[in-house]
mmCIF file of C-alpha atoms (C1' of nucleotides) in Angstrom:
data_model
loop_
_atom_site.group_PDB
_atom_site.id
_atom_site.type_symbol
_atom_site.label_atom_id
_atom_site.label_comp_id
_atom_site.label_asym_id
_atom_site.label_seq_id
_atom_site.Cartn_x
_atom_site.Cartn_y
_atom_site.Cartn_z
ATOM 1 C CA UNK A 1 -30.589 10.308 12.064
ATOM 2 C CA UNK A 2 -28.897 9.370 8.838
ATOM 3 C CA UNK A 3 -28.487 12.680 7.685
ATOM 4 C CA UNK A 4 -27.195 13.798 11.072
ATOM 5 C CA UNK A 5 -24.520 11.392 11.022
ATOM 6 C CA UNK A 6 -23.555 12.015 6.853
ATOM 7 C CA UNK A 7 -23.160 15.736 7.792
ATOM 8 C CA UNK A 8 -21.176 14.776 10.765
ATOM 9 C CA UNK A 9 -19.015 12.653 8.445
ATOM 10 C CA UNK A 10 -18.286 14.938 5.601
ATOM 11 C CA UNK A 11 -17.583 17.717 7.829
ATOM 12 C CA UNK A 12 -14.571 15.883 9.920
ATOM 13 C CA UNK A 13 -13.711 14.677 6.586
ATOM 14 C CA UNK A 14 -13.340 17.637 5.431
ATOM 15 C CA UNK A 15 -11.833 19.600 8.123
ATOM 16 C CA UNK A 16 -8.690 16.558 8.865
ATOM 17 C CA UNK A 17 -8.431 14.418 5.598
ATOM 18 C CA UNK A 18 -5.207 12.959 4.892
ATOM 19 C CA UNK A 19 -3.734 14.052 2.089
ATOM 20 C CA UNK A 20 -3.363 11.292 -0.678
ATOM 21 C CA UNK A 21 -1.619 12.272 -4.241
ATOM 22 C CA UNK A 22 -5.187 9.516 -5.927
ATOM 23 C CA UNK A 23 -7.485 12.083 -4.197
ATOM 24 C CA UNK A 24 -6.713 15.659 -6.227
ATOM 25 C CA UNK A 25 -7.811 13.562 -9.113
ATOM 26 C CA UNK A 26 -11.163 11.656 -11.059
ATOM 27 C CA UNK A 27 -9.126 10.674 -13.677
ATOM 28 C CA UNK A 28 -10.358 6.831 -14.008
ATOM 29 C CA UNK A 29 -6.697 5.376 -14.808
ATOM 30 C CA UNK A 30 -5.493 7.067 -12.195
ATOM 31 C CA UNK A 31 -8.038 5.906 -9.944
ATOM 32 C CA UNK A 32 -8.330 2.309 -11.111
ATOM 33 C CA UNK A 33 -4.614 2.012 -10.462
ATOM 34 C CA UNK A 34 -5.021 3.866 -7.255
ATOM 35 C CA UNK A 35 -8.130 1.152 -6.418
ATOM 36 C CA UNK A 36 -5.109 -1.809 -7.678
ATOM 37 C CA UNK A 37 -2.515 -0.713 -6.254
ATOM 38 C CA UNK A 38 -4.600 -0.092 -2.641
ATOM 39 C CA UNK A 39 -6.597 -3.972 -3.330
ATOM 40 C CA UNK A 40 -4.557 -5.137 1.225
ATOM 41 C CA UNK A 41 -2.301 -2.605 0.388
ATOM 42 C CA UNK A 42 -1.449 -0.480 3.359
ATOM 43 C CA UNK A 43 -1.753 3.296 2.207
ATOM 44 C CA UNK A 44 2.158 3.700 2.960
ATOM 45 C CA UNK A 45 2.766 1.772 0.995
ATOM 46 C CA UNK A 46 1.509 2.290 -2.068
ATOM 47 C CA UNK A 47 2.122 5.636 -1.325
ATOM 48 C CA UNK A 48 5.454 6.351 -3.122
ATOM 49 C CA UNK A 49 4.620 3.702 -6.209
ATOM 50 C CA UNK A 50 1.876 6.038 -7.022
ATOM 51 C CA UNK A 51 3.417 8.294 -8.660
ATOM 52 C CA UNK A 52 5.904 6.482 -10.247
ATOM 53 C CA UNK A 53 3.440 4.290 -12.323
ATOM 54 C CA UNK A 54 2.798 6.660 -14.199
ATOM 55 C CA UNK A 55 5.751 8.384 -15.462
ATOM 56 C CA UNK A 56 6.702 3.809 -16.985
ATOM 57 C CA UNK A 57 2.844 4.380 -17.993
ATOM 58 C CA UNK A 58 1.105 7.392 -18.841
ATOM 59 C CA UNK A 59 -1.809 6.296 -20.197
ATOM 60 C CA UNK A 60 -4.366 3.158 -21.039
ATOM 61 C CA UNK A 61 -2.839 2.853 -24.566
ATOM 62 C CA UNK A 62 1.090 2.892 -23.289
ATOM 63 C CA UNK A 63 -0.033 -0.549 -20.784
ATOM 64 C CA UNK A 64 -1.916 -2.157 -23.443
ATOM 65 C CA UNK A 65 1.381 -1.978 -25.885
ATOM 66 C CA UNK A 66 3.630 -2.614 -23.088
ATOM 67 C CA UNK A 67 5.164 -6.134 -22.647
ATOM 68 C CA UNK A 68 3.588 -8.268 -19.401
ATOM 69 C CA UNK A 69 7.228 -7.710 -18.078
ATOM 70 C CA UNK A 70 7.286 -4.141 -17.931
ATOM 71 C CA UNK A 71 4.572 -4.344 -16.089
ATOM 72 C CA UNK A 72 5.447 -7.107 -13.590
ATOM 73 C CA UNK A 73 8.834 -5.216 -13.116
ATOM 74 C CA UNK A 74 7.154 -1.988 -12.424
ATOM 75 C CA UNK A 75 4.202 -3.713 -9.976
ATOM 76 C CA UNK A 76 7.913 -5.681 -8.125
ATOM 77 C CA UNK A 77 7.213 -5.407 -4.316
ATOM 78 C CA UNK A 78 4.071 -4.822 -4.328
ATOM 79 C CA UNK A 79 2.433 -8.163 -4.198
ATOM 80 C CA UNK A 80 -0.181 -9.988 -5.426
ATOM 81 C CA UNK A 81 0.802 -10.019 -8.631
ATOM 82 C CA UNK A 82 -2.066 -11.236 -10.150
ATOM 83 C CA UNK A 83 -3.407 -7.523 -10.212
ATOM 84 C CA UNK A 84 -0.601 -6.533 -12.952
ATOM 85 C CA UNK A 85 -1.496 -8.693 -14.931
ATOM 86 C CA UNK A 86 -5.576 -8.218 -14.389
ATOM 87 C CA UNK A 87 -4.094 -4.098 -15.448
ATOM 88 C CA UNK A 88 -2.452 -5.625 -18.810
ATOM 89 C CA UNK A 89 -5.701 -7.615 -19.509
ATOM 90 C CA UNK A 90 -8.292 -4.834 -18.672
ATOM 91 C CA UNK A 91 -5.693 -2.169 -20.379
ATOM 92 C CA UNK A 92 -5.904 -4.048 -23.762
ATOM 93 C CA UNK A 93 -9.694 -4.969 -23.122
ATOM 94 C CA UNK A 94 -10.931 -1.128 -23.026
ATOM 95 C CA UNK A 95 -8.604 0.015 -25.810
ATOM 96 C CA UNK A 96 -10.310 -2.769 -28.216
ATOM 97 C CA UNK A 97 -13.626 -2.805 -26.709
ATOM 98 C CA UNK A 98 -14.569 0.748 -25.123
ATOM 99 C CA UNK A 99 -12.040 2.556 -27.518
ATOM 100 C CA UNK A 100 -9.739 3.671 -25.310
ATOM 101 C CA UNK A 101 -11.800 5.075 -23.471
ATOM 102 C CA UNK A 102 -12.353 3.740 -19.732
ATOM 103 C CA UNK A 103 -16.115 2.469 -19.465
ATOM 104 C CA UNK A 104 -18.856 4.283 -16.652
ATOM 105 C CA UNK A 105 -20.615 1.365 -16.779
ATOM 106 C CA UNK A 106 -21.160 -0.707 -13.302
ATOM 107 C CA UNK A 107 -20.960 -3.731 -15.311
ATOM 108 C CA UNK A 108 -18.723 -2.870 -17.770
ATOM 109 C CA UNK A 109 -16.196 -1.744 -14.194
ATOM 110 C CA UNK A 110 -17.358 -4.991 -13.258
ATOM 111 C CA UNK A 111 -15.906 -7.124 -16.249
ATOM 112 C CA UNK A 112 -12.849 -6.009 -16.227
ATOM 113 C CA UNK A 113 -10.642 -8.493 -14.827
ATOM 114 C CA UNK A 114 -9.515 -7.474 -11.254
ATOM 115 C CA UNK A 115 -12.226 -5.399 -11.024
ATOM 116 C CA UNK A 116 -14.952 -6.754 -7.829
ATOM 117 C CA UNK A 117 -17.550 -4.510 -5.980
ATOM 118 C CA UNK A 118 -15.632 -2.837 -4.551
ATOM 119 C CA UNK A 119 -13.764 -1.455 -6.842
ATOM 120 C CA UNK A 120 -15.714 -0.602 -9.320
ATOM 121 C CA UNK A 121 -17.527 1.211 -6.384
ATOM 122 C CA UNK A 122 -15.250 3.303 -6.413
ATOM 123 C CA UNK A 123 -14.043 4.424 -9.568
ATOM 124 C CA UNK A 124 -18.056 4.995 -10.222
ATOM 125 C CA UNK A 125 -18.147 7.695 -7.361
ATOM 126 C CA UNK A 126 -14.928 8.997 -7.432
ATOM 127 C CA UNK A 127 -14.730 9.439 -10.891
ATOM 128 C CA UNK A 128 -18.252 9.336 -12.447
ATOM 129 C CA UNK A 129 -20.591 10.393 -9.362
ATOM 130 C CA UNK A 130 -22.496 7.042 -9.090
ATOM 131 C CA UNK A 131 -24.143 5.935 -5.464
ATOM 132 C CA UNK A 132 -22.321 2.961 -5.843
ATOM 133 C CA UNK A 133 -20.721 2.542 -1.648
ATOM 134 C CA UNK A 134 -17.749 0.980 -1.182
ATOM 135 C CA UNK A 135 -17.191 -2.196 0.765
ATOM 136 C CA UNK A 136 -13.102 -2.958 2.263
ATOM 137 C CA UNK A 137 -12.044 -3.050 5.322
ATOM 138 C CA UNK A 138 -12.116 -0.096 6.442
ATOM 139 C CA UNK A 139 -16.084 0.253 5.885
ATOM 140 C CA UNK A 140 -16.553 -3.252 7.067
ATOM 141 C CA UNK A 141 -15.350 -2.718 10.358
ATOM 142 C CA UNK A 142 -17.019 0.448 10.699
ATOM 143 C CA UNK A 143 -20.406 -0.493 10.065
ATOM 144 C CA UNK A 144 -19.947 -3.847 11.790
ATOM 145 C CA UNK A 145 -19.259 -1.448 15.037
ATOM 146 C CA UNK A 146 -22.261 0.915 14.081
ATOM 147 C CA UNK A 147 -24.548 -1.348 13.977
ATOM 148 C CA UNK A 148 -23.305 -3.640 16.638
ATOM 149 C CA UNK A 149 -23.897 -6.697 14.025
ATOM 150 C CA UNK A 150 -19.615 -7.965 14.889
ATOM 151 C CA UNK A 151 -20.903 -11.356 12.965
ATOM 152 C CA UNK A 152 -22.614 -9.482 9.745
ATOM 153 C CA UNK A 153 -22.074 -11.510 5.826
ATOM 154 C CA UNK A 154 -20.375 -9.635 3.121
ATOM 155 C CA UNK A 155 -24.466 -9.418 1.649
ATOM 156 C CA UNK A 156 -25.181 -8.304 5.137
ATOM 157 C CA UNK A 157 -22.875 -5.228 4.696
ATOM 158 C CA UNK A 158 -23.607 -4.641 1.222
ATOM 159 C CA UNK A 159 -26.751 -3.912 1.780
ATOM 160 C CA UNK A 160 -26.261 -1.520 4.779
ATOM 161 C CA UNK A 161 -23.505 0.288 2.780
ATOM 162 C CA UNK A 162 -26.040 0.857 0.896
ATOM 163 C CA UNK A 163 -28.367 2.205 2.748
ATOM 164 C CA UNK A 164 -25.606 3.803 4.489
ATOM 165 C CA UNK A 165 -24.921 5.819 0.634
ATOM 166 C CA UNK A 166 -28.360 6.638 0.060
ATOM 167 C CA UNK A 167 -28.185 9.008 2.300
ATOM 168 C CA UNK A 168 -25.773 10.782 2.223
ATOM 169 C CA UNK A 169 -25.588 14.063 -0.442
ATOM 170 C CA UNK A 170 -21.879 13.819 -2.035
ATOM 171 C CA UNK A 171 -21.581 9.379 -3.345
ATOM 172 C CA UNK A 172 -17.963 10.406 -3.060
ATOM 173 C CA UNK A 173 -16.714 12.777 -0.200
ATOM 174 C CA UNK A 174 -19.067 9.600 1.707
ATOM 175 C CA UNK A 175 -16.566 6.463 0.280
ATOM 176 C CA UNK A 176 -13.893 8.775 1.392
ATOM 177 C CA UNK A 177 -14.835 9.383 4.538
ATOM 178 C CA UNK A 178 -16.479 5.995 5.623
ATOM 179 C CA UNK A 179 -12.434 4.698 5.105
ATOM 180 C CA UNK A 180 -11.172 7.384 5.814
ATOM 181 C CA UNK A 181 -12.968 6.889 9.760
ATOM 182 C CA UNK A 182 -11.485 3.102 9.442
ATOM 183 C CA UNK A 183 -7.651 4.203 8.552
ATOM 184 C CA UNK A 184 -7.410 6.910 10.587
ATOM 185 C CA UNK A 185 -9.874 6.784 13.747
ATOM 186 C CA UNK A 186 -11.863 3.517 14.261
ATOM 187 C CA UNK A 187 -8.691 1.377 13.414
ATOM 188 C CA UNK A 188 -8.295 -2.345 14.216
ATOM 189 C CA UNK A 189 -6.881 -2.628 17.048
ATOM 190 C CA UNK A 190 -7.833 1.242 18.628
ATOM 191 C CA UNK A 191 -10.405 2.951 18.430
ATOM 192 C CA UNK A 192 -11.095 6.484 19.517
ATOM 193 C CA UNK A 193 -14.187 6.913 20.594
ATOM 194 C CA UNK A 194 -13.604 10.439 21.985
ATOM 195 C CA UNK A 195 -13.351 11.956 18.214
ATOM 196 C CA UNK A 196 -15.303 9.191 16.106
ATOM 197 C CA UNK A 197 -17.459 12.273 14.981
ATOM 198 C CA UNK A 198 -20.323 9.844 14.601
ATOM 199 C CA UNK A 199 -19.891 8.692 18.112
ATOM 200 C CA UNK A 200 -23.612 9.260 19.145
ATOM 201 C CA UNK A 201 -25.288 7.605 16.073
ATOM 202 C CA UNK A 202 -23.017 4.110 17.362
ATOM 203 C CA UNK A 203 -24.364 1.148 18.450
ATOM 204 C CA UNK A 204 -20.680 -0.319 19.714
ATOM 205 C CA UNK A 205 -18.711 3.232 20.860
ATOM 206 C CA UNK A 206 -17.022 3.189 24.385
ATOM 207 C CA UNK A 207 -17.104 -0.103 24.019
ATOM 208 C CA UNK A 208 -15.126 -1.488 21.282
ATOM 209 C CA UNK A 209 -11.952 -2.049 22.798
ATOM 210 C CA UNK A 210 -14.400 -5.389 24.533
ATOM 211 C CA UNK A 211 -15.762 -6.292 21.624
ATOM 212 C CA UNK A 212 -14.552 -9.210 20.159
ATOM 213 C CA UNK A 213 -13.010 -8.936 17.092
ATOM 214 C CA UNK A 214 -13.134 -12.421 15.433
ATOM 215 C CA UNK A 215 -10.022 -13.188 13.394
ATOM 216 C CA UNK A 216 -9.812 -16.367 11.719
ATOM 217 C CA UNK A 217 -6.757 -18.833 12.452
ATOM 218 C CA UNK A 218 -4.497 -18.920 9.122
ATOM 219 C CA UNK A 219 -2.527 -22.229 8.825
ATOM 220 C CA UNK A 220 0.865 -21.766 7.725
ATOM 221 C CA UNK A 221 2.838 -24.488 5.504
ATOM 222 C CA UNK A 222 6.202 -24.410 5.544
ATOM 223 C CA UNK A 223 7.769 -25.485 2.134
ATOM 224 C CA UNK A 224 11.212 -26.078 0.646
ATOM 225 C CA UNK A 225 12.845 -25.030 -1.515
ATOM 226 C CA UNK A 226 15.453 -25.391 -3.455
ATOM 227 C CA UNK A 227 16.867 -22.680 -5.164
ATOM 228 C CA UNK A 228 19.828 -23.770 -8.619
ATOM 229 C CA UNK A 229 22.248 -20.281 -8.373
ATOM 230 C CA UNK A 230 24.261 -21.008 -12.176
ATOM 231 C CA UNK A 231 26.571 -17.902 -12.063
ATOM 232 C CA UNK A 232 28.442 -17.029 -14.367
ATOM 233 C CA UNK A 233 30.746 -14.043 -14.506
ATOM 234 C CA UNK A 234 30.519 -13.115 -18.077
ATOM 235 C CA UNK A 235 26.587 -14.162 -18.501
ATOM 236 C CA UNK A 236 25.407 -13.972 -15.093
ATOM 237 C CA UNK A 237 22.818 -15.757 -13.264
ATOM 238 C CA UNK A 238 20.574 -18.197 -15.290
ATOM 239 C CA UNK A 239 16.800 -17.259 -14.478
ATOM 240 C CA UNK A 240 13.679 -19.040 -15.669
ATOM 241 C CA UNK A 241 9.865 -17.992 -15.152
ATOM 242 C CA UNK A 242 7.776 -19.410 -12.937
ATOM 243 C CA UNK A 243 4.279 -21.040 -14.568
ATOM 244 C CA UNK A 244 1.504 -18.477 -14.794
ATOM 245 C CA UNK A 245 -0.812 -19.734 -11.410
ATOM 246 C CA UNK A 246 0.557 -20.695 -8.011
ATOM 247 C CA UNK A 247 2.915 -18.265 -5.707
ATOM 248 C CA UNK A 248 4.812 -15.789 -7.914
ATOM 249 C CA UNK A 249 3.119 -16.533 -10.969
ATOM 250 C CA UNK A 250 5.041 -15.329 -14.272
ATOM 251 C CA UNK A 251 7.675 -13.701 -12.010
ATOM 252 C CA UNK A 252 11.945 -14.658 -13.310
ATOM 253 C CA UNK A 253 13.932 -16.430 -10.441
ATOM 254 C CA UNK A 254 16.492 -19.474 -10.533
ATOM 255 C CA UNK A 255 15.281 -22.950 -11.387
ATOM 256 C CA UNK A 256 13.774 -23.738 -7.629
ATOM 257 C CA UNK A 257 13.154 -28.346 -6.524
ATOM 258 C CA UNK A 258 10.526 -28.390 -4.081
ATOM 259 C CA UNK A 259 11.544 -29.976 -1.703
ATOM 260 C CA UNK A 260 9.545 -33.193 0.545
ATOM 261 C CA UNK A 261 11.759 -33.048 3.519
ATOM 262 C CA UNK A 262 13.491 -29.856 4.945
ATOM 263 C CA UNK A 263 17.348 -30.443 4.627
ATOM 264 C CA UNK A 264 19.935 -30.926 7.629
ATOM 265 C CA UNK A 265 20.956 -28.317 6.883
ATOM 266 C CA UNK A 266 19.323 -24.515 7.231
ATOM 267 C CA UNK A 267 17.410 -23.130 4.382
ATOM 268 C CA UNK A 268 19.727 -19.517 3.273
ATOM 269 C CA UNK A 269 16.506 -16.919 3.978
ATOM 270 C CA UNK A 270 13.059 -18.346 5.448
ATOM 271 C CA UNK A 271 10.517 -15.515 3.783
ATOM 272 C CA UNK A 272 7.003 -15.554 4.682
ATOM 273 C CA UNK A 273 3.794 -15.523 3.052
ATOM 274 C CA UNK A 274 0.608 -15.091 3.932
ATOM 275 C CA UNK A 275 0.108 -19.109 4.660
ATOM 276 C CA UNK A 276 3.373 -19.730 3.346
ATOM 277 C CA UNK A 277 6.520 -20.388 5.605
ATOM 278 C CA UNK A 278 9.375 -20.230 2.698
ATOM 279 C CA UNK A 279 12.778 -22.027 3.079
ATOM 280 C CA UNK A 280 14.944 -21.076 0.533
ATOM 281 C CA UNK A 281 18.276 -23.462 0.331
ATOM 282 C CA UNK A 282 20.581 -21.347 -2.033
ATOM 283 C CA UNK A 283 22.363 -24.151 -4.074
ATOM 284 C CA UNK A 284 25.755 -23.341 -6.089
ATOM 285 C CA UNK A 285 25.340 -25.271 -8.862
ATOM 286 C CA UNK A 286 28.151 -26.216 -11.957
ATOM 287 C CA UNK A 287 27.992 -27.078 -15.217
ATOM 288 C CA UNK A 288 24.661 -26.312 -17.625
ATOM 289 C CA UNK A 289 21.471 -25.348 -16.866
ATOM 290 C CA UNK A 290 18.650 -27.465 -17.754
ATOM 291 C CA UNK A 291 15.180 -26.457 -19.092
ATOM 292 C CA UNK A 292 13.569 -23.786 -20.447
ATOM 293 C CA UNK A 293 14.996 -20.145 -19.720
ATOM 294 C CA UNK A 294 18.082 -17.315 -19.497
ATOM 295 C CA UNK A 295 21.290 -16.082 -18.692
ATOM 296 C CA UNK A 296 20.164 -12.770 -17.405
ATOM 297 C CA UNK A 297 23.182 -10.336 -16.488
ATOM 298 C CA UNK A 298 21.435 -7.184 -14.957
ATOM 299 C CA UNK A 299 18.248 -8.286 -12.941
ATOM 300 C CA UNK A 300 17.929 -5.603 -11.689
ATOM 301 C CA UNK A 301 15.245 -5.327 -16.240
ATOM 302 C CA UNK A 302 13.158 -7.963 -14.473
ATOM 303 C CA UNK A 303 10.529 -8.701 -12.139
ATOM 304 C CA UNK A 304 12.330 -10.490 -9.206
ATOM 305 C CA UNK A 305 10.307 -11.792 -6.382
ATOM 306 C CA UNK A 306 11.291 -9.653 -2.605
ATOM 307 C CA UNK A 307 12.320 -13.611 -1.397
ATOM 308 C CA UNK A 308 14.610 -13.899 -4.117
ATOM 309 C CA UNK A 309 16.184 -10.862 -4.330
ATOM 310 C CA UNK A 310 16.725 -11.287 0.041
ATOM 311 C CA UNK A 311 18.063 -14.783 -0.355
ATOM 312 C CA UNK A 312 20.371 -13.310 -3.462
ATOM 313 C CA UNK A 313 21.819 -10.944 -0.681
ATOM 314 C CA UNK A 314 22.125 -13.061 2.111
ATOM 315 C CA UNK A 315 24.146 -15.721 -0.786
ATOM 316 C CA UNK A 316 26.781 -12.680 -1.699
ATOM 317 C CA UNK A 317 27.715 -12.382 1.637
ATOM 318 C CA UNK A 318 28.753 -15.173 2.122
ATOM 319 C "C1'" DA B 1 -18.500 -20.110 2.244
ATOM 320 C "C1'" DA B 2 -13.289 -21.327 1.857
ATOM 321 C "C1'" DG B 3 -8.352 -21.044 -0.161
ATOM 322 C "C1'" DT B 4 -5.767 -19.080 -2.965
ATOM 323 C "C1'" DC B 5 -2.335 -15.094 -3.767
ATOM 324 C "C1'" DG B 6 2.631 -10.817 -1.230
ATOM 325 C "C1'" DG B 7 4.537 -7.447 0.879
ATOM 326 C "C1'" DG B 8 5.529 -4.607 4.085
ATOM 327 C "C1'" DG B 9 3.290 -1.560 8.564
ATOM 328 C "C1'" DT B 10 2.226 -2.206 12.994
ATOM 329 C "C1'" DC B 11 2.398 -3.421 17.584
ATOM 330 C "C1'" DG C 1 5.479 -13.097 16.470
ATOM 331 C "C1'" DA C 2 1.082 -11.846 15.468
ATOM 332 C "C1'" DC C 3 -2.369 -9.422 13.189
ATOM 333 C "C1'" DC C 4 -3.967 -6.662 9.029
ATOM 334 C "C1'" DC C 5 -3.802 -3.269 5.244
ATOM 335 C "C1'" DA C 6 -8.852 1.114 -0.143
ATOM 336 C "C1'" DG C 7 -10.119 -7.353 -2.269
ATOM 337 C "C1'" DA C 8 -10.541 -10.645 -6.199
ATOM 338 C "C1'" DC C 9 -10.908 -14.950 -8.030
ATOM 339 C "C1'" DT C 10 -11.600 -19.998 -7.981
ATOM 340 C "C1'" DT C 11 -13.393 -23.458 -6.088
#
DNA sequence: AAGTCGGGGTC
DNA sequence: GACCCAGACTT
């Protein structure tokens, strides 16, 4: 049965997979960056940023040599900025420990910051044709439905993923096809079983609509941040760097003071994160700014979080 | 096993 | 609004 599934799925993939830029290469540097960008980030969001990245950083060496701020700037708007920090650290390790050549060994891949088991599986299979599975949100959903195990744990899913891969002739093609199936046919909110190439082998087929998807409800916590706007016609705006941990780690913002209670006035801008609701109160500040920071004439040169960009837009329009 | 970490697409 | 997305890392 496994063989039949492989043939049908591979055939379907080759016939009508989406044409995505990172599917035209097996170069580890390109695959690596695409996989990091795609972590918890939709294909449509990554697509326009993929080519731009390599124009700015044509090689791993150019990453290792660049200041972290340059990587953060290139990452602006992608979110999860820790990923850019990990890329920088990994690039330096590849240069220093692996003589600038991307490691092929699976455990060596796993040892690089930002590369977990699934991303390592993607690189190992796409670049080096090793039989390592990918287990992202798409593949997890497909496997849960395929085996009708909506409550399967990660450990169980990794086992199912490896078993399925072991029956495939081409690990890279199999991994791509599984993700493609989850992204286009076997969606989280919609399952088009009529179009599915492997519905006959799927235990959940035709009843996915009634299957209850377990979804963890995330508590959203309100935060109230006062944003001090020191504006100077000559010198620009005063920015300081966020701490290296926490929200917007390492990014540049006007000085932020966390308020214990919601002020009486309405926030200038409300910025939503996955589990935080940031109420931002722009406050025009007089006098010399205190603390460490710098006057910035052109904010397009530094990495600012999206929420701060929005705040400044609104503040200017007032 | 649960919590932390962004931002945008999509319905 | 709510939910989800080619997850990794820390505790």
